[in-house]
Short mmCIF file of C-alpha atoms and ligand atoms in Angstrom, two decimals:
data_model
loop_
_atom_site.label_atom_id
_atom_site.label_comp_id
_atom_site.label_asym_id
_atom_site.label_seq_id
_atom_site.Cartn_x
_atom_site.Cartn_y
_atom_site.Cartn_z
CA MET A 1 -0.10 -0.04 -0.22
CA THR A 2 1.33 3.40 -1.00
CA THR A 3 -1.61 5.39 -0.96
CA GLY A 4 -4.71 5.48 1.28
CA THR A 5 -4.87 5.18 5.07
CA VAL A 6 -3.81 3.13 8.11
CA PHE A 7 -6.06 2.82 11.03
CA VAL A 8 -4.65 2.84 14.55
CA ALA A 9 -6.96 1.40 17.33
CA THR A 10 -7.20 0.24 20.80
CA CYS A 11 -10.08 -1.89 22.14
CA ASP A 12 -12.02 -0.37 25.07
CA LEU A 13 -13.99 -1.62 28.04
CA ALA A 14 -17.15 -2.22 26.05
CA ALA A 15 -14.57 -4.33 23.49
CA GLN A 16 -15.17 -1.81 20.76
CA VAL A 17 -12.30 -1.21 18.51
CA ARG A 18 -11.81 2.38 18.25
CA GLY A 19 -9.10 4.83 17.00
CA ARG A 20 -8.21 7.21 14.11
CA ALA A 21 -6.81 6.75 10.49
CA ALA A 22 -3.62 8.42 9.24
CA PRO A 23 -2.44 8.81 5.70
CA VAL A 24 -0.10 5.97 4.47
CA SER A 25 2.25 8.77 3.56
CA ARG A 26 2.89 9.47 7.22
CA LEU A 27 3.19 5.89 8.23
CA GLU A 28 6.80 6.73 9.52
CA GLN A 29 5.81 9.57 11.73
CA THR A 30 2.64 7.49 12.76
CA LEU A 31 4.78 4.31 13.97
CA ARG A 32 6.92 6.71 15.65
CA GLY A 33 4.59 9.16 17.54
CA GLY A 34 1.27 7.55 17.30
CA VAL A 35 -2.03 9.34 17.14
CA GLY A 36 -3.78 11.42 19.38
CA TRP A 37 -6.31 10.17 22.05
CA VAL A 38 -8.50 11.26 24.78
CA PRO A 39 -8.63 9.65 28.35
CA ALA A 40 -12.54 10.16 28.59
CA ASN A 41 -12.82 7.70 25.53
CA LEU A 42 -12.31 4.68 28.11
CA ALA A 43 -15.57 5.84 29.77
CA LEU A 44 -17.67 5.36 26.36
CA ASN A 45 -20.13 2.37 26.86
CA CYS A 46 -21.30 -0.27 24.03
CA PHE A 47 -24.14 2.17 22.86
CA GLY A 48 -21.83 5.11 22.57
CA ASP A 49 -22.88 6.88 25.97
CA LEU A 50 -19.95 8.69 27.55
CA ALA A 51 -20.35 7.43 31.48
CA ALA A 52 -21.24 10.59 33.66
CA GLY A 53 -19.18 10.84 36.49
CA ASN A 54 -16.07 9.32 34.68
CA VAL A 55 -12.73 10.14 36.40
CA PHE A 56 -11.25 11.91 33.34
CA GLY A 57 -13.74 14.58 32.32
CA SER A 58 -12.60 17.04 29.71
CA VAL A 59 -8.85 17.31 30.08
CA GLY A 60 -5.95 15.13 29.61
CA ASP A 61 -4.18 14.03 26.30
CA LEU A 62 -2.88 10.51 25.28
CA ARG A 63 -1.19 8.65 22.33
CA LEU A 64 -2.34 5.60 20.33
CA MET A 65 1.26 3.93 19.81
CA PRO A 66 0.55 1.30 17.07
CA ASP A 67 2.46 -1.91 17.43
CA PRO A 68 3.91 -2.94 13.94
CA ALA A 69 3.73 -6.64 15.20
CA THR A 70 -0.07 -6.41 15.30
CA ALA A 71 -0.77 -4.94 11.61
CA ILE A 72 -3.03 -6.70 9.33
CA VAL A 73 -4.18 -5.75 5.70
CA LEU A 74 -7.97 -5.66 4.48
CA PRO A 75 -7.43 -5.76 0.79
CA ALA A 76 -9.16 -3.32 -1.54
CA GLU A 77 -12.21 -4.62 -3.19
CA GLU A 78 -14.30 -3.12 -5.74
CA GLY A 79 -15.77 0.29 -4.04
CA THR A 80 -14.17 -0.47 -0.70
CA PRO A 81 -10.27 0.68 -0.41
CA GLY A 82 -8.22 -1.30 1.64
CA THR A 83 -6.44 -0.38 4.96
CA ARG A 84 -3.99 -1.44 7.24
CA LEU A 85 -5.15 -1.86 10.79
CA TYR A 86 -2.88 -1.47 13.82
CA LEU A 87 -3.58 -2.31 17.32
CA ALA A 88 -2.04 0.27 19.72
CA ASP A 89 -0.86 0.82 23.42
CA GLN A 90 -2.18 3.98 25.02
CA THR A 91 0.38 6.02 26.31
CA GLY A 92 1.09 9.49 28.05
CA LEU A 93 2.70 11.92 25.74
CA ASP A 94 6.02 10.93 26.65
CA GLY A 95 5.18 7.50 25.56
CA SER A 96 4.99 6.20 29.30
CA PRO A 97 2.44 3.48 29.71
CA TRP A 98 -1.21 4.78 30.79
CA PRO A 99 -2.73 2.94 33.67
CA GLY A 100 -6.15 2.71 31.84
CA CYS A 101 -4.96 0.96 28.80
CA PRO A 102 -6.25 -2.59 28.66
CA ARG A 103 -3.55 -3.72 26.50
CA GLY A 104 -1.07 -2.66 29.17
CA PHE A 105 -3.15 -4.46 31.82
CA LEU A 106 -2.48 -7.80 29.85
CA ARG A 107 1.15 -6.85 29.45
CA ALA A 108 1.53 -6.21 33.20
CA ALA A 109 -0.01 -9.33 34.07
CA LEU A 110 2.20 -11.42 31.65
CA ASP A 111 5.24 -9.78 33.37
CA ASP A 112 4.27 -10.76 36.48
CA LEU A 113 3.40 -14.12 35.56
CA ARG A 114 7.25 -14.62 34.08
CA GLU A 115 8.68 -12.62 37.12
CA ARG A 116 6.92 -14.39 40.11
CA ALA A 117 5.93 -17.90 38.65
CA GLY A 118 8.82 -18.16 35.94
CA LEU A 119 5.71 -18.98 33.43
CA GLU A 120 4.48 -18.02 29.94
CA ILE A 121 1.07 -18.55 29.00
CA HIS A 122 -0.19 -19.59 25.43
CA ALA A 123 -3.87 -19.24 24.40
CA SER A 124 -6.19 -19.28 21.51
CA PHE A 125 -9.62 -17.62 21.53
CA GLU A 126 -12.57 -19.93 20.07
CA HIS A 127 -15.16 -17.59 18.67
CA GLU A 128 -18.80 -18.63 17.79
CA PHE A 129 -21.18 -15.98 15.99
CA MET A 130 -24.15 -15.69 13.96
CA LEU A 131 -24.46 -14.96 10.27
CA GLU A 132 -27.52 -13.07 9.30
CA GLY A 133 -28.38 -12.49 5.60
CA GLY A 134 -27.31 -15.16 2.75
CA GLN A 135 -28.80 -18.71 2.23
CA GLN A 136 -27.31 -20.70 5.06
CA GLY A 137 -29.95 -19.69 7.56
CA ASP A 138 -32.04 -22.62 7.87
CA ALA A 139 -29.64 -25.22 6.70
CA PRO A 140 -28.95 -27.91 9.91
CA PRO A 141 -26.53 -27.74 12.35
CA PHE A 142 -22.91 -28.50 11.39
CA SER A 143 -24.01 -29.39 7.80
CA PHE A 144 -22.30 -29.07 4.55
CA GLN A 145 -25.20 -27.23 3.32
CA ARG A 146 -24.92 -24.57 6.22
CA ALA A 147 -21.12 -24.26 4.99
CA ARG A 148 -21.89 -23.86 1.39
CA GLY A 149 -24.74 -21.49 1.86
CA ALA A 150 -22.50 -19.11 3.99
CA GLU A 151 -20.21 -18.96 0.61
CA PRO A 152 -18.23 -17.21 -0.40
CA PHE A 153 -17.88 -15.66 3.04
CA GLY A 154 -16.53 -18.92 4.94
CA THR A 155 -13.69 -19.47 2.26
CA ASP A 156 -12.86 -15.84 1.92
CA LEU A 157 -12.74 -15.60 5.90
CA VAL A 158 -10.21 -18.45 6.10
CA THR A 159 -8.04 -16.76 3.12
CA LEU A 160 -7.99 -13.40 4.81
CA LEU A 161 -7.07 -14.98 8.35
CA GLU A 162 -4.21 -16.78 6.65
CA ASP A 163 -3.03 -13.69 4.76
CA ALA A 164 -3.10 -11.80 7.92
CA GLY A 165 -1.17 -14.58 9.92
CA LEU A 166 -3.88 -15.25 12.49
CA GLU A 167 -3.39 -18.80 11.64
CA PRO A 168 -6.73 -20.18 11.27
CA GLU A 169 -7.37 -24.00 12.39
CA THR A 170 -11.19 -24.90 11.45
CA TRP A 171 -14.13 -23.08 10.09
CA LEU A 172 -17.48 -24.99 10.98
CA PRO A 173 -21.07 -24.45 10.92
CA GLU A 174 -22.38 -24.75 14.57
CA TYR A 175 -25.53 -25.83 16.40
CA GLY A 176 -27.35 -22.62 16.45
CA PRO A 177 -29.59 -21.15 13.86
CA GLY A 178 -27.11 -19.31 11.22
CA GLN A 179 -24.22 -19.99 13.94
CA PHE A 180 -20.64 -20.35 12.82
CA GLU A 181 -17.56 -21.12 14.82
CA ILE A 182 -13.63 -20.27 13.85
CA THR A 183 -10.61 -21.28 15.65
CA LEU A 184 -6.97 -20.15 15.41
CA ARG A 185 -3.80 -21.59 16.42
CA PRO A 186 -2.55 -20.97 19.84
CA ALA A 187 -0.10 -18.15 20.20
CA PRO A 188 1.79 -16.32 22.98
CA GLY A 189 -0.42 -14.38 25.48
CA LEU A 190 -0.25 -10.96 24.17
CA ALA A 191 -0.45 -12.07 20.49
CA ALA A 192 -3.46 -14.37 21.27
CA ALA A 193 -5.57 -11.87 22.74
CA ASP A 194 -4.47 -9.19 19.79
CA ARG A 195 -5.60 -11.89 17.46
CA ALA A 196 -9.01 -12.03 19.07
CA VAL A 197 -9.42 -8.39 18.96
CA LEU A 198 -8.55 -8.46 15.37
CA LEU A 199 -10.48 -11.61 14.25
CA ARG A 200 -13.97 -9.97 15.35
CA GLU A 201 -13.06 -6.87 13.14
CA ILE A 202 -12.17 -9.04 10.23
CA VAL A 203 -15.19 -11.07 10.54
CA ARG A 204 -17.41 -8.14 10.73
CA ASP A 205 -16.04 -6.18 8.04
CA LEU A 206 -15.89 -9.07 5.74
CA ALA A 207 -19.71 -9.95 6.71
CA ARG A 208 -20.63 -6.41 5.59
CA ARG A 209 -18.96 -6.47 2.25
CA ARG A 210 -20.58 -9.86 1.49
CA GLY A 211 -23.86 -8.53 2.24
CA HIS A 212 -24.30 -10.40 5.85
CA ARG A 213 -24.23 -9.03 9.22
CA ALA A 214 -22.25 -11.23 11.90
CA THR A 215 -23.12 -10.78 15.60
CA PHE A 216 -20.84 -12.27 18.33
CA ALA A 217 -23.39 -11.25 20.72
CA PRO A 218 -23.39 -13.60 23.83
CA ILE A 219 -27.02 -14.32 23.17
CA ALA A 220 -29.25 -12.86 20.36
CA ASP A 221 -32.17 -14.43 21.54
CA PRO A 222 -32.82 -15.68 25.05
CA ASP A 223 -34.69 -18.81 23.82
CA SER A 224 -31.86 -19.98 21.38
CA VAL A 225 -28.29 -20.62 21.32
CA GLY A 226 -25.30 -18.63 22.66
CA ASN A 227 -22.23 -17.44 21.03
CA GLY A 228 -19.12 -18.32 23.28
CA VAL A 229 -15.51 -17.29 23.18
CA HIS A 230 -13.89 -20.14 24.68
CA VAL A 231 -10.21 -19.34 25.85
CA HIS A 232 -7.79 -22.22 25.47
CA PHE A 233 -4.88 -21.72 27.46
CA SER A 234 -1.47 -23.49 28.44
CA LEU A 235 1.42 -22.54 30.73
CA ARG A 236 4.84 -22.91 29.80
CA ARG A 237 8.15 -22.50 31.63
CA ALA A 238 9.25 -19.01 30.73
CA GLY A 239 12.00 -18.54 28.07
CA GLY A 240 11.11 -21.18 25.85
CA GLY A 241 10.69 -23.88 27.91
CA GLY A 242 8.65 -26.73 28.02
CA PRO A 243 4.75 -27.16 28.97
CA VAL A 244 4.07 -27.59 32.53
CA MET A 245 0.48 -28.50 32.77
CA TYR A 246 0.68 -32.44 32.25
CA ASP A 247 1.20 -34.85 35.02
CA ALA A 248 0.18 -38.59 33.67
CA ASP A 249 -0.52 -39.58 37.46
CA ALA A 250 -2.43 -36.83 38.72
CA PRO A 251 -6.20 -36.48 38.54
CA GLY A 252 -7.14 -35.45 34.96
CA ARG A 253 -3.79 -35.44 34.45
CA LEU A 254 -3.40 -32.03 35.45
CA SER A 255 -0.08 -31.05 36.91
CA ALA A 256 0.10 -29.33 40.29
CA VAL A 257 0.89 -25.83 38.84
CA ALA A 258 -2.15 -26.31 36.52
CA ALA A 259 -4.57 -27.23 39.28
CA ALA A 260 -3.30 -24.44 41.78
CA PHE A 261 -3.82 -21.96 38.66
CA ALA A 262 -7.08 -23.41 38.05
CA ALA A 263 -7.94 -23.15 41.66
CA GLY A 264 -7.62 -19.42 41.50
CA VAL A 265 -9.86 -19.07 38.81
CA LEU A 266 -12.32 -20.93 40.61
CA GLU A 267 -11.71 -18.86 43.79
CA HIS A 268 -12.22 -15.86 42.06
CA ALA A 269 -14.72 -16.51 39.46
CA GLY A 270 -17.07 -14.03 40.18
CA ALA A 271 -14.75 -11.19 39.78
CA VAL A 272 -13.43 -12.85 36.85
CA VAL A 273 -16.60 -13.50 35.06
CA ALA A 274 -17.60 -9.90 35.59
CA VAL A 275 -14.70 -9.08 33.35
CA THR A 276 -15.06 -11.95 30.99
CA ALA A 277 -18.88 -11.89 30.15
CA PRO A 278 -19.66 -8.33 31.01
CA SER A 279 -22.46 -7.32 29.00
CA PRO A 280 -26.07 -6.89 30.22
CA SER A 281 -27.03 -10.10 28.32
CA SER A 282 -23.99 -12.23 29.05
CA SER A 283 -25.68 -14.24 32.19
CA ILE A 284 -28.64 -15.11 30.04
CA ARG A 285 -26.06 -17.47 27.94
CA LEU A 286 -24.38 -18.54 31.29
CA THR A 287 -26.75 -20.67 32.29
CA PRO A 288 -26.88 -24.71 32.88
CA HIS A 289 -27.68 -27.14 29.71
CA ARG A 290 -26.08 -24.35 27.03
CA TRP A 291 -22.87 -25.73 26.79
CA SER A 292 -21.62 -22.42 27.91
CA SER A 293 -20.73 -22.78 31.59
CA GLY A 294 -23.14 -24.17 34.06
CA GLY A 295 -21.25 -23.69 37.28
CA VAL A 296 -18.14 -22.85 39.02
CA PHE A 297 -15.93 -26.14 38.59
CA LEU A 298 -12.97 -27.66 36.91
CA ALA A 299 -13.93 -30.87 35.11
CA GLU A 300 -12.35 -33.30 32.69
CA ARG A 301 -13.69 -32.84 28.90
CA ASN A 302 -17.14 -31.49 30.47
CA ARG A 303 -18.64 -28.67 28.29
CA GLU A 304 -20.80 -27.39 31.23
CA ALA A 305 -17.59 -26.59 33.27
CA LEU A 306 -16.07 -23.01 33.84
CA LEU A 307 -12.77 -24.73 33.28
CA ARG A 308 -12.56 -27.63 31.23
CA ILE A 309 -9.64 -29.99 30.72
CA ALA A 310 -9.18 -30.37 26.99
CA PRO A 311 -8.79 -33.63 25.20
CA THR A 312 -5.50 -34.70 23.89
CA LEU A 313 -4.98 -36.88 20.93
CA ALA A 314 -3.58 -40.27 20.86
CA ILE A 315 -3.22 -40.61 17.02
CA GLY A 316 0.53 -41.37 16.06
CA ASP A 317 3.09 -40.25 18.58
CA ALA A 318 1.25 -36.99 19.56
CA ASP A 319 2.81 -36.11 22.89
CA PRO A 320 -0.09 -35.34 25.57
CA ALA A 321 2.04 -32.99 27.46
CA ALA A 322 2.49 -30.72 24.69
CA GLN A 323 -1.34 -30.71 24.27
CA LEU A 324 -2.81 -30.55 27.56
CA HIS A 325 -4.48 -27.36 28.39
CA LEU A 326 -7.55 -25.72 30.13
CA GLU A 327 -10.49 -24.04 28.32
CA TYR A 328 -12.16 -21.26 30.15
CA ARG A 329 -15.76 -21.09 28.79
CA ALA A 330 -17.38 -18.32 30.31
CA ALA A 331 -16.19 -15.41 28.00
CA ASP A 332 -17.92 -13.86 25.38
CA ALA A 333 -17.19 -11.16 22.47
CA THR A 334 -18.59 -8.20 24.76
CA ALA A 335 -15.39 -8.79 26.67
CA ASN A 336 -12.12 -7.10 25.98
CA PRO A 337 -9.58 -9.94 24.95
CA TRP A 338 -6.84 -8.30 26.71
CA LEU A 339 -8.54 -7.96 29.94
CA VAL A 340 -10.31 -11.56 29.63
CA LEU A 341 -6.63 -12.95 29.65
CA GLY A 342 -5.30 -10.62 31.85
CA VAL A 343 -7.78 -11.54 34.57
CA LEU A 344 -7.05 -15.23 34.14
CA VAL A 345 -3.58 -14.68 34.54
CA ARG A 346 -3.93 -12.83 37.56
CA ALA A 347 -6.35 -15.26 39.27
CA GLY A 348 -4.20 -18.09 38.26
CA LEU A 349 -1.26 -16.30 40.13
CA ALA A 350 -3.45 -15.86 43.16
CA GLY A 351 -3.77 -19.59 42.91
CA LEU A 352 -0.31 -20.20 42.52
CA ALA A 353 0.58 -18.31 45.46
CA ALA A 354 -2.02 -20.16 47.68
CA GLY A 355 -0.71 -23.26 46.23
CA GLU A 356 -3.85 -25.41 46.66
CA PRO A 357 -4.96 -27.49 43.74
CA ALA A 358 -8.45 -27.10 42.37
CA ARG A 359 -10.73 -30.44 42.83
CA VAL A 360 -10.78 -32.02 39.30
CA TRP A 361 -14.21 -33.66 38.21
CA LEU A 362 -13.41 -36.66 36.05
CA GLU A 363 -15.08 -37.16 33.15
CA SER A 364 -17.42 -39.87 34.57
CA SER A 365 -18.97 -37.36 36.96
CA SER A 366 -22.55 -36.94 36.72
CA GLU A 367 -24.60 -34.01 36.69
CA ALA A 368 -26.04 -35.21 40.37
CA ASP A 369 -22.11 -35.24 41.54
CA LEU A 370 -21.75 -31.56 40.09
CA ALA A 371 -24.92 -30.26 41.74
CA GLY A 372 -23.18 -28.86 44.77
CA GLU A 373 -20.97 -26.68 43.08
CA PRO A 374 -21.36 -22.99 43.23
CA PRO A 375 -23.29 -21.11 40.37
CA LEU A 376 -22.08 -18.38 38.32
CA PRO A 377 -23.03 -14.95 39.01
CA ALA A 378 -26.79 -14.88 38.05
CA SER A 379 -26.63 -11.20 36.46
CA LEU A 380 -24.07 -8.58 35.81
CA PRO A 381 -25.31 -6.58 38.49
CA GLU A 382 -24.24 -9.76 40.77
CA ALA A 383 -20.99 -10.14 39.02
CA LEU A 384 -19.97 -6.70 39.35
CA ALA A 385 -20.78 -6.55 42.93
CA ALA A 386 -18.41 -9.90 43.43
CA LEU A 387 -15.84 -7.91 41.60
CA GLU A 388 -16.11 -5.00 43.79
CA ALA A 389 -16.40 -7.11 46.98
CA ASP A 390 -13.37 -9.23 46.09
CA ASP A 391 -10.26 -7.43 47.60
CA VAL A 392 -7.78 -9.37 46.04
CA ALA A 393 -9.46 -8.89 42.50
CA ARG A 394 -9.68 -5.22 43.02
CA GLY A 395 -5.93 -5.24 43.62
CA TRP A 396 -5.15 -6.51 40.07
CA PHE A 397 -6.49 -3.13 38.40
CA PRO A 398 -5.12 0.47 38.59
CA PRO A 399 -7.98 2.34 40.26
CA GLU A 400 -8.82 4.40 37.24
CA LEU A 401 -9.19 1.37 35.27
CA LEU A 402 -11.38 -0.37 37.50
CA HIS A 403 -13.64 2.55 38.43
CA THR A 404 -14.19 3.16 34.74
CA PHE A 405 -14.92 -0.45 34.15
CA LEU A 406 -17.55 -0.53 36.78
CA THR A 407 -18.91 2.92 35.54
CA VAL A 408 -19.11 1.88 31.92
CA LYS A 409 -20.81 -1.36 32.57
CA ARG A 410 -23.18 0.25 35.06
CA THR A 411 -24.35 2.73 32.48
CA GLU A 412 -24.92 -0.02 29.99
CA LEU A 413 -27.20 -1.66 32.42
CA ASP A 414 -29.09 1.61 32.87
CA HIS A 415 -29.38 1.88 29.19
CA VAL A 416 -31.23 -1.38 28.87
CA ALA A 417 -33.20 -1.01 32.57
CA GLY A 418 -36.75 -2.39 32.18
CA LEU A 419 -36.43 -3.96 28.76
CA PRO A 420 -37.71 -7.59 28.64
CA SER A 421 -35.13 -10.13 27.80
CA HIS A 422 -35.80 -10.37 24.20
CA GLU A 423 -35.33 -6.77 23.57
CA LEU A 424 -32.40 -6.74 25.70
CA CYS A 425 -30.77 -9.33 23.94
CA ARG A 426 -31.35 -7.84 20.41
CA LYS A 427 -30.10 -4.65 21.63
CA VAL A 428 -26.79 -5.94 22.69
CA ALA A 429 -26.85 -8.07 19.59
CA ASP A 430 -26.96 -4.76 17.50
CA VAL A 431 -23.89 -3.74 18.65
CA TYR A 432 -21.76 -6.43 18.68
N1 LIG H 501 -22.47 -22.20 21.90
C1 LIG H 501 -21.83 -22.62 23.34
C2 LIG H 501 -21.42 -21.47 24.26
O1 LIG H 501 -22.05 -20.50 24.31
C3 LIG H 501 -20.67 -23.79 22.95
C4 LIG H 501 -21.06 -24.74 22.40
C5 LIG H 501 -19.75 -25.58 22.03
O2 LIG H 501 -19.39 -26.44 23.00
O3 LIG H 501 -18.95 -25.36 21.18
O4 LIG H 501 -20.40 -21.38 24.98
MG1 MG H 502 -18.44 -24.17 19.57
#
């Protein structure tokens, strides 16, 4: 690209990708000095309201500093110019990290994981979404006809993701009406969360250009199927060391390190869910028998678990230690991926510090066995209250970030107050 624009963006507390464009002719200056940004933008909610009473007011200036490693090209097509999208860190005018920056929140958590525990995390965000428009709507779940009905969108999406270096793994027609799923290869923590931010924008942009509308809403219709974001993650020794989650002799084959990390996530589940499923409709998805997550427990290969021990392949000489990982199931695409991975790491670190392993429910456990496990927060207000009441979790956040998060989320609740659940779900779906 020699002419046109580049777009420099952050992903905010409402998981909206917002930023500014600069001409390609100024790329060098833009990479060096970023583009301007406003602190109060962090207080925008998903409906575009600026949260009154935010701590920033009308003053202050920031820079959005593009990270060249995140750049993706959206190619030109007839009638639509191409562009290059960069994800950015939010900094002060001197380039110093800004405490409100969600990407900085993840960076700091990853640094602490390395320094305090000698560990790194690799992750992959598995996304479901619904595609409206086109011919795929009524075709059966998982069917070839559903996949073909969504062409050329499906093939174009896989190609775009490959060209953008996001390493797509599978593209599939899912269970719900018009629902699809896309999975990517795992990547080191920051890159994995960056990929999740980019993936959603690539899907939405391509869908629009192919005459569809894509929605990643947690649940577009309360009587139907939800769209999850399942976060697959594994821990490794820092500095390129090997995987540390596998122990052939332990319950669920989960090592002591992995079981303690998981215990932290379970212990702080209320606060974690406030961040990972943070829209007014998110809790409607997180109810039992939806295979989203039906309770706060860790279980082997169980799709109702908050933390699922994912299966390993035993075909050929596949090494289980390199494959064994956990899947956190209670996230959705109304959550900021940097914050999602950041709170999982923070909760896991708390678990490592406590050193107590989580209870592993084996694959043979029945629903009756699991009935005594705690439920997830029943609503967003309940989840936000759990976050505020959790002294440890509050300490994970710079104060202005936590305060703004809570304020933004409460203004979203105000925006939909009194709406019947169908309308509430639709309103959230229209944004995401
Ligand atoms: N749609 C389910 C969810 O809301 C996930 C189904 C699956 O296991 O893929 O999380
Ligand atoms: Mg799925």
